[in-house]
Amino acid sequence: MPWWSWLVIWTVLVLGLLGELAYFAWSLFRKVVAAGREAAALMDKAEVLSQRAEELHDTFEPAVLADVDVLRAEREQHLTERAYARQARRDARVRRGRLLVDVDPATVPDRFAHLLRRT
């Protein structure tokens, strides 16, 4: 091969490399700018949250200082609500189970009627 063909090959390779590096640099720059925008938005949200936390902190009262009778009533109310919800879930499971076990004979096709007869 003549010497100038090697020069052309290496020139194309170097230009391709520079093109790839420029593409990756541009992509990285765009990602850094987007990350900066997101960081600024995050700082704004963090500021709002810290202000709200300070507002909540001013009105916070520890349970240690609360009235024992009030706390006991709240706890009993909570336990009663949990027991009621648990019983409601159990009743719903029982109803679904009965729907699976009990069969309405009117809805069974004739070809399966022999399965309903209990001897």
mmCIF file of N, CA, C and O in Angstrom, residues 3 7 21 25 31-33 42 44 47 51 54 57 60-61 74 78 81 84 90 94 96 99 111 119:
data_model
loop_
_atom_site.group_PDB
_atom_site.id
_atom_site.type_symbol
_atom_site.label_atom_id
_atom_site.label_comp_id
_atom_site.label_asym_id
_atom_site.label_seq_id
_atom_site.Cartn_x
_atom_site.Cartn_y
_atom_site.Cartn_z
ATOM 1 N N TRP A 3 2.061 5.058 0.876
ATOM 2 C CA TRP A 3 2.148 5.745 2.167
ATOM 3 C C TRP A 3 0.937 6.625 2.434
ATOM 4 O O TRP A 3 0.515 6.801 3.571
ATOM 5 N N LEU A 7 -1.971 7.292 5.704
ATOM 6 C CA LEU A 7 -2.297 8.634 6.216
ATOM 7 C C LEU A 7 -3.814 8.856 6.209
ATOM 8 O O LEU A 7 -4.379 9.390 7.173
ATOM 9 N N LEU A 21 -15.522 11.340 21.044
ATOM 10 C CA LEU A 21 -15.233 12.079 22.277
ATOM 11 C C LEU A 21 -16.109 13.324 22.383
ATOM 12 O O LEU A 21 -16.595 13.659 23.478
ATOM 13 N N ALA A 25 -18.744 13.949 25.327
ATOM 14 C CA ALA A 25 -18.608 15.162 26.135
ATOM 15 C C ALA A 25 -19.925 15.947 26.142
ATOM 16 O O ALA A 25 -20.355 16.445 27.184
ATOM 17 N N LYS A 31 -26.146 15.840 30.787
ATOM 18 C CA LYS A 31 -26.520 15.139 32.022
ATOM 19 C C LYS A 31 -26.148 15.951 33.255
ATOM 20 O O LYS A 31 -26.903 15.983 34.240
ATOM 21 N N VAL A 32 -24.992 16.609 33.221
ATOM 22 C CA VAL A 32 -24.579 17.434 34.365
ATOM 23 C C VAL A 32 -25.524 18.614 34.529
ATOM 24 O O VAL A 32 -25.917 18.964 35.656
ATOM 25 N N VAL A 33 -25.922 19.240 33.427
ATOM 26 C CA VAL A 33 -26.861 20.372 33.506
ATOM 27 C C VAL A 33 -28.210 19.901 34.054
ATOM 28 O O VAL A 33 -28.806 20.558 34.912
ATOM 29 N N LEU A 42 -34.524 19.982 44.106
ATOM 30 C CA LEU A 42 -34.464 19.237 45.367
ATOM 31 C C LEU A 42 -34.191 20.172 46.543
ATOM 32 O O LEU A 42 -34.779 20.010 47.613
ATOM 33 N N ASP A 44 -35.063 23.290 46.738
ATOM 34 C CA ASP A 44 -36.304 24.025 46.996
ATOM 35 C C ASP A 44 -37.288 23.173 47.789
ATOM 36 O O ASP A 44 -37.899 23.644 48.754
ATOM 37 N N GLU A 47 -36.173 22.827 51.354
ATOM 38 C CA GLU A 47 -36.447 24.040 52.125
ATOM 39 C C GLU A 47 -37.905 24.076 52.582
ATOM 40 O O GLU A 47 -38.198 24.387 53.745
ATOM 41 N N GLN A 51 -39.290 23.889 56.483
ATOM 42 C CA GLN A 51 -40.211 24.867 57.073
ATOM 43 C C GLN A 51 -41.423 24.172 57.672
ATOM 44 O O GLN A 51 -41.858 24.504 58.780
ATOM 45 N N GLU A 54 -40.490 22.485 60.888
ATOM 46 C CA GLU A 54 -40.413 23.431 62.001
ATOM 47 C C GLU A 54 -41.807 23.776 62.517
ATOM 48 O O GLU A 54 -42.005 23.910 63.728
ATOM 49 N N HIS A 57 -42.918 20.873 64.512
ATOM 50 C CA HIS A 57 -42.138 20.747 65.742
ATOM 51 C C HIS A 57 -42.652 21.695 66.819
ATOM 52 O O HIS A 57 -42.612 21.381 68.003
ATOM 53 N N PHE A 60 -45.675 20.003 68.544
ATOM 54 C CA PHE A 60 -45.492 18.632 69.016
ATOM 55 C C PHE A 60 -45.601 18.569 70.535
ATOM 56 O O PHE A 60 -45.014 19.378 71.245
ATOM 57 N N GLU A 61 -46.383 17.604 71.013
ATOM 58 C CA GLU A 61 -46.485 17.352 72.441
ATOM 59 C C GLU A 61 -46.176 15.885 72.684
ATOM 60 O O GLU A 61 -46.855 15.013 72.143
ATOM 61 N N GLU A 74 -57.774 6.299 73.809
ATOM 62 C CA GLU A 74 -57.358 6.236 72.405
ATOM 63 C C GLU A 74 -56.868 4.840 72.053
ATOM 64 O O GLU A 74 -57.175 4.310 70.980
ATOM 65 N N HIS A 78 -58.497 2.276 69.368
ATOM 66 C CA HIS A 78 -57.699 1.702 68.286
ATOM 67 C C HIS A 78 -57.817 0.180 68.267
ATOM 68 O O HIS A 78 -57.993 -0.423 67.197
ATOM 69 N N GLU A 81 -61.242 -0.812 66.937
ATOM 70 C CA GLU A 81 -61.327 -0.658 65.486
ATOM 71 C C GLU A 81 -60.575 -1.776 64.776
ATOM 72 O O GLU A 81 -61.039 -2.295 63.755
ATOM 73 N N TYR A 84 -62.659 -4.938 64.997
ATOM 74 C CA TYR A 84 -63.802 -4.849 64.095
ATOM 75 C C TYR A 84 -63.373 -5.106 62.650
ATOM 76 O O TYR A 84 -64.026 -5.857 61.918
ATOM 77 N N ARG A 90 -62.623 -11.441 58.250
ATOM 78 C CA ARG A 90 -62.922 -12.852 58.441
ATOM 79 C C ARG A 90 -64.290 -13.195 57.865
ATOM 80 O O ARG A 90 -64.468 -14.205 57.187
ATOM 81 N N VAL A 94 -65.210 -15.866 54.905
ATOM 82 C CA VAL A 94 -66.187 -16.944 55.076
ATOM 83 C C VAL A 94 -67.228 -16.883 53.971
ATOM 84 O O VAL A 94 -67.613 -17.906 53.397
ATOM 85 N N ARG A 96 -66.871 -15.630 50.943
ATOM 86 C CA ARG A 96 -66.253 -16.092 49.695
ATOM 87 C C ARG A 96 -66.096 -17.605 49.691
ATOM 88 O O ARG A 96 -66.323 -18.260 48.674
ATOM 89 N N LEU A 99 -69.376 -19.214 48.927
ATOM 90 C CA LEU A 99 -69.699 -19.102 47.505
ATOM 91 C C LEU A 99 -68.967 -20.175 46.701
ATOM 92 O O LEU A 99 -69.486 -20.673 45.702
ATOM 93 N N ARG A 111 -75.332 -31.855 32.187
ATOM 94 C CA ARG A 111 -74.300 -32.886 32.094
ATOM 95 C C ARG A 111 -73.508 -33.044 33.391
ATOM 96 O O ARG A 111 -72.808 -34.028 33.578
ATOM 97 N N THR A 119 -75.412 -39.195 47.779
ATOM 98 C CA THR A 119 -76.038 -40.460 48.180
ATOM 99 C C THR A 119 -75.507 -40.939 49.506
ATOM 100 O O THR A 119 -74.570 -40.482 50.048
#
